[in-house]
Amino acid sequence: GELESIAAKYLATVEPDAAAALARVRAAGWQVAIVSGGFTQAILPLARHLGIARVEAVGLRFNADGSYAGFDEAAPTCRSRGKNTVARKLRAELGADEVVMVGDGASDLEGKGDADRVIGFGRFADRAKVRAGADAFIRSFAELPALLGV
């Protein structure tokens, strides 16, 4: 179905250095989560591929016959500044000293203030606004560990 094709596209276009870079970051003690306004069910295969157990996204609901029954309207990421809510939640839940967001869009830039640092990511979409507003900007996940001091 549609969710499977979205999931397959995520996997087919995953940044080549992401898995190794995230493994290195996790080995240094960082907790990694995917925070997205996308659909949880489409993101989970990518999360598994990258070894990420925590996904904060928008869940879809289905009836017993498989027909669409709506989405989780309580999911913070389906609202404006929802990633900020998740950043605060993760900081509190994990007792994090530092929260760093990596992303390529305006909703990631909004995370400033609730995230200590926002790192712009430009491999697939190099947006001037993100490049200008981010605390740092990378085009490959291979650059991430050094920015995190690992």
PDB file of C-alpha atoms in Angstrom:
ATOM      1  CA  GLY A   1       0.000   0.000   0.000  1.00  0.00           C
ATOM      2  CA  GLU A   2       0.840   3.650   0.166  1.00  0.00           C
ATOM      3  CA  LEU A   3       2.556   3.498   3.565  1.00  0.00           C
ATOM      4  CA  GLU A   4       4.815   0.716   2.354  1.00  0.00           C
ATOM      5  CA  SER A   5       5.816   2.719  -0.730  1.00  0.00           C
ATOM      6  CA  ILE A   6       6.594   5.793   1.404  1.00  0.00           C
ATOM      7  CA  ALA A   7       8.641   3.614   3.761  1.00  0.00           C
ATOM      8  CA  ALA A   8      10.480   2.075   0.794  1.00  0.00           C
ATOM      9  CA  LYS A   9      11.299   5.555  -0.536  1.00  0.00           C
ATOM     10  CA  TYR A  10      12.688   6.611   2.854  1.00  0.00           C
ATOM     11  CA  LEU A  11      14.904   3.527   2.871  1.00  0.00           C
ATOM     12  CA  ALA A  12      15.979   3.949  -0.761  1.00  0.00           C
ATOM     13  CA  THR A  13      17.010   7.565  -0.183  1.00  0.00           C
ATOM     14  CA  VAL A  14      18.577   7.221   3.275  1.00  0.00           C
ATOM     15  CA  GLU A  15      21.770   9.229   3.585  1.00  0.00           C
ATOM     16  CA  PRO A  16      24.628   6.717   3.061  1.00  0.00           C
ATOM     17  CA  ASP A  17      26.654   7.802   6.111  1.00  0.00           C
ATOM     18  CA  ALA A  18      23.700   8.019   8.500  1.00  0.00           C
ATOM     19  CA  ALA A  19      23.796   4.522  10.022  1.00  0.00           C
ATOM     20  CA  ALA A  20      27.533   4.576  10.787  1.00  0.00           C
ATOM     21  CA  ALA A  21      27.472   8.164  12.081  1.00  0.00           C
ATOM     22  CA  LEU A  22      24.492   7.506  14.347  1.00  0.00           C
ATOM     23  CA  ALA A  23      26.081   4.306  15.671  1.00  0.00           C
ATOM     24  CA  ARG A  24      29.175   6.334  16.583  1.00  0.00           C
ATOM     25  CA  VAL A  25      27.064   9.024  18.257  1.00  0.00           C
ATOM     26  CA  ARG A  26      25.112   6.398  20.247  1.00  0.00           C
ATOM     27  CA  ALA A  27      28.346   4.667  21.279  1.00  0.00           C
ATOM     28  CA  ALA A  28      29.451   7.992  22.791  1.00  0.00           C
ATOM     29  CA  GLY A  29      26.317   8.045  24.963  1.00  0.00           C
ATOM     30  CA  TRP A  30      23.919  10.164  22.927  1.00  0.00           C
ATOM     31  CA  GLN A  31      20.267   9.108  22.723  1.00  0.00           C
ATOM     32  CA  VAL A  32      18.918   9.330  19.168  1.00  0.00           C
ATOM     33  CA  ALA A  33      15.280   9.841  18.172  1.00  0.00           C
ATOM     34  CA  ILE A  34      13.455  10.626  14.957  1.00  0.00           C
ATOM     35  CA  VAL A  35      11.081  13.566  15.457  1.00  0.00           C
ATOM     36  CA  SER A  36       8.862  14.107  12.446  1.00  0.00           C
ATOM     37  CA  GLY A  37       5.534  15.434  11.256  1.00  0.00           C
ATOM     38  CA  GLY A  38       5.426  12.366   9.021  1.00  0.00           C
ATOM     39  CA  PHE A  39       3.543   9.153   9.659  1.00  0.00           C
ATOM     40  CA  THR A  40       4.931   6.809  12.293  1.00  0.00           C
ATOM     41  CA  GLN A  41       4.118   3.661  10.324  1.00  0.00           C
ATOM     42  CA  ALA A  42       6.068   4.924   7.275  1.00  0.00           C
ATOM     43  CA  ILE A  43       9.061   5.991   9.403  1.00  0.00           C
ATOM     44  CA  LEU A  44       9.466   2.819  11.507  1.00  0.00           C
ATOM     45  CA  PRO A  45      11.302   0.759   8.826  1.00  0.00           C
ATOM     46  CA  LEU A  46      13.826   3.598   8.411  1.00  0.00           C
ATOM     47  CA  ALA A  47      14.197   3.876  12.188  1.00  0.00           C
ATOM     48  CA  ARG A  48      14.892   0.123  12.418  1.00  0.00           C
ATOM     49  CA  HIS A  49      17.437   0.389   9.578  1.00  0.00           C
ATOM     50  CA  LEU A  50      19.239   3.175  11.466  1.00  0.00           C
ATOM     51  CA  GLY A  51      19.012   1.428  14.846  1.00  0.00           C
ATOM     52  CA  ILE A  52      16.738   4.136  16.266  1.00  0.00           C
ATOM     53  CA  ALA A  53      14.243   2.876  18.820  1.00  0.00           C
ATOM     54  CA  ARG A  54      12.517   6.195  19.546  1.00  0.00           C
ATOM     55  CA  VAL A  55      10.181   7.728  16.951  1.00  0.00           C
ATOM     56  CA  GLU A  56       8.033  10.766  17.736  1.00  0.00           C
ATOM     57  CA  ALA A  57       5.758  11.203  14.722  1.00  0.00           C
ATOM     58  CA  VAL A  58       2.081  11.115  13.759  1.00  0.00           C
ATOM     59  CA  GLY A  59       0.411   7.733  14.123  1.00  0.00           C
ATOM     60  CA  LEU A  60      -2.285   6.645  11.707  1.00  0.00           C
ATOM     61  CA  ARG A  61      -5.303   4.641  12.836  1.00  0.00           C
ATOM     62  CA  PHE A  62      -7.002   1.922  10.831  1.00  0.00           C
ATOM     63  CA  ASN A  63     -10.259   0.018  11.218  1.00  0.00           C
ATOM     64  CA  ALA A  64     -10.268  -3.769  11.593  1.00  0.00           C
ATOM     65  CA  ASP A  65     -10.867  -4.092   7.835  1.00  0.00           C
ATOM     66  CA  GLY A  66      -7.735  -2.012   7.139  1.00  0.00           C
ATOM     67  CA  SER A  67      -9.567   1.146   6.112  1.00  0.00           C
ATOM     68  CA  TYR A  68      -8.240   4.517   7.259  1.00  0.00           C
ATOM     69  CA  ALA A  69      -9.664   5.704  10.573  1.00  0.00           C
ATOM     70  CA  GLY A  70      -7.794   8.974  11.083  1.00  0.00           C
ATOM     71  CA  PHE A  71      -4.562  10.132  12.664  1.00  0.00           C
ATOM     72  CA  ASP A  72      -3.384  10.815  16.185  1.00  0.00           C
ATOM     73  CA  GLU A  73      -4.461  14.435  16.583  1.00  0.00           C
ATOM     74  CA  ALA A  74      -2.726  14.542  19.979  1.00  0.00           C
ATOM     75  CA  ALA A  75       0.702  13.994  18.353  1.00  0.00           C
ATOM     76  CA  PRO A  76       2.724  17.153  19.021  1.00  0.00           C
ATOM     77  CA  THR A  77       4.421  17.013  15.619  1.00  0.00           C
ATOM     78  CA  CYS A  78       1.152  17.507  13.728  1.00  0.00           C
ATOM     79  CA  ARG A  79       1.001  21.058  15.153  1.00  0.00           C
ATOM     80  CA  SER A  80       3.090  24.194  14.749  1.00  0.00           C
ATOM     81  CA  ARG A  81       6.137  24.158  17.047  1.00  0.00           C
ATOM     82  CA  GLY A  82       5.424  20.518  17.889  1.00  0.00           C
ATOM     83  CA  LYS A  83       9.101  19.613  17.632  1.00  0.00           C
ATOM     84  CA  ASN A  84       9.717  22.105  20.451  1.00  0.00           C
ATOM     85  CA  THR A  85       7.237  20.215  22.626  1.00  0.00           C
ATOM     86  CA  VAL A  86       9.027  16.951  21.852  1.00  0.00           C
ATOM     87  CA  ALA A  87      12.459  18.513  22.554  1.00  0.00           C
ATOM     88  CA  ARG A  88      11.255  19.603  26.020  1.00  0.00           C
ATOM     89  CA  LYS A  89       9.658  16.213  26.637  1.00  0.00           C
ATOM     90  CA  LEU A  90      12.811  14.293  25.670  1.00  0.00           C
ATOM     91  CA  ARG A  91      15.047  16.604  27.721  1.00  0.00           C
ATOM     92  CA  ALA A  92      12.915  15.980  30.820  1.00  0.00           C
ATOM     93  CA  GLU A  93      12.398  12.266  30.210  1.00  0.00           C
ATOM     94  CA  LEU A  94      16.062  11.510  29.477  1.00  0.00           C
ATOM     95  CA  GLY A  95      17.577  14.032  31.879  1.00  0.00           C
ATOM     96  CA  ALA A  96      19.533  15.336  28.892  1.00  0.00           C
ATOM     97  CA  ASP A  97      22.266  17.900  29.431  1.00  0.00           C
ATOM     98  CA  GLU A  98      22.067  18.901  25.789  1.00  0.00           C
ATOM     99  CA  VAL A  99      19.414  18.505  23.107  1.00  0.00           C
ATOM    100  CA  VAL A 100      20.531  18.805  19.480  1.00  0.00           C
ATOM    101  CA  MET A 101      18.120  18.794  16.541  1.00  0.00           C
ATOM    102  CA  VAL A 102      19.237  17.936  13.013  1.00  0.00           C
ATOM    103  CA  GLY A 103      16.945  18.763  10.123  1.00  0.00           C
ATOM    104  CA  ASP A 104      16.396  20.412   6.782  1.00  0.00           C
ATOM    105  CA  GLY A 105      13.256  22.467   7.345  1.00  0.00           C
ATOM    106  CA  ALA A 106      11.713  25.484   9.020  1.00  0.00           C
ATOM    107  CA  SER A 107      10.094  23.321  11.719  1.00  0.00           C
ATOM    108  CA  ASP A 108      13.604  22.234  12.722  1.00  0.00           C
ATOM    109  CA  LEU A 109      14.774  25.858  12.969  1.00  0.00           C
ATOM    110  CA  GLU A 110      11.793  26.550  15.245  1.00  0.00           C
ATOM    111  CA  GLY A 111      13.405  24.126  17.681  1.00  0.00           C
ATOM    112  CA  LYS A 112      15.931  26.782  18.697  1.00  0.00           C
ATOM    113  CA  GLY A 113      15.419  27.624  22.326  1.00  0.00           C
ATOM    114  CA  ASP A 114      14.018  24.236  23.255  1.00  0.00           C
ATOM    115  CA  ALA A 115      16.957  22.512  21.582  1.00  0.00           C
ATOM    116  CA  ASP A 116      20.392  23.753  22.603  1.00  0.00           C
ATOM    117  CA  ARG A 117      21.624  23.524  19.027  1.00  0.00           C
ATOM    118  CA  VAL A 118      19.983  23.136  15.645  1.00  0.00           C
ATOM    119  CA  ILE A 119      22.143  21.597  12.948  1.00  0.00           C
ATOM    120  CA  GLY A 120      20.885  22.174   9.433  1.00  0.00           C
ATOM    121  CA  PHE A 121      21.089  19.244   7.012  1.00  0.00           C
ATOM    122  CA  GLY A 122      21.422  19.974   3.314  1.00  0.00           C
ATOM    123  CA  ARG A 123      22.091  16.772   1.430  1.00  0.00           C
ATOM    124  CA  PHE A 124      18.610  16.513  -0.075  1.00  0.00           C
ATOM    125  CA  ALA A 125      17.263  20.041   0.399  1.00  0.00           C
ATOM    126  CA  ASP A 126      19.734  22.897   0.810  1.00  0.00           C
ATOM    127  CA  ARG A 127      17.513  25.718   2.030  1.00  0.00           C
ATOM    128  CA  ALA A 128      19.169  29.132   2.422  1.00  0.00           C
ATOM    129  CA  LYS A 129      16.931  29.954   5.406  1.00  0.00           C
ATOM    130  CA  VAL A 130      18.009  26.778   7.224  1.00  0.00           C
ATOM    131  CA  ARG A 131      21.677  27.313   6.336  1.00  0.00           C
ATOM    132  CA  ALA A 132      21.505  30.903   7.658  1.00  0.00           C
ATOM    133  CA  GLY A 133      19.486  30.133  10.794  1.00  0.00           C
ATOM    134  CA  ALA A 134      21.100  26.912  11.988  1.00  0.00           C
ATOM    135  CA  ASP A 135      23.916  26.827  14.533  1.00  0.00           C
ATOM    136  CA  ALA A 136      25.868  24.615  12.121  1.00  0.00           C
ATOM    137  CA  PHE A 137      25.144  23.149   8.689  1.00  0.00           C
ATOM    138  CA  ILE A 138      26.132  19.738   7.311  1.00  0.00           C
ATOM    139  CA  ARG A 139      25.639  18.014   3.979  1.00  0.00           C
ATOM    140  CA  SER A 140      26.528  14.535   5.243  1.00  0.00           C
ATOM    141  CA  PHE A 141      25.823  12.709   8.481  1.00  0.00           C
ATOM    142  CA  ALA A 142      29.540  11.841   8.470  1.00  0.00           C
ATOM    143  CA  GLU A 143      30.060  15.434   9.682  1.00  0.00           C
ATOM    144  CA  LEU A 144      27.759  14.989  12.714  1.00  0.00           C
ATOM    145  CA  PRO A 145      29.974  13.114  15.205  1.00  0.00           C
ATOM    146  CA  ALA A 146      32.662  15.830  15.132  1.00  0.00           C
ATOM    147  CA  LEU A 147      30.044  18.519  15.817  1.00  0.00           C
ATOM    148  CA  LEU A 148      28.948  16.517  18.856  1.00  0.00           C
ATOM    149  CA  GLY A 149      32.519  16.062  20.018  1.00  0.00           C
ATOM    150  CA  VAL A 150      32.663  12.310  19.354  1.00  0.00           C
TER     151      VAL A 150
END
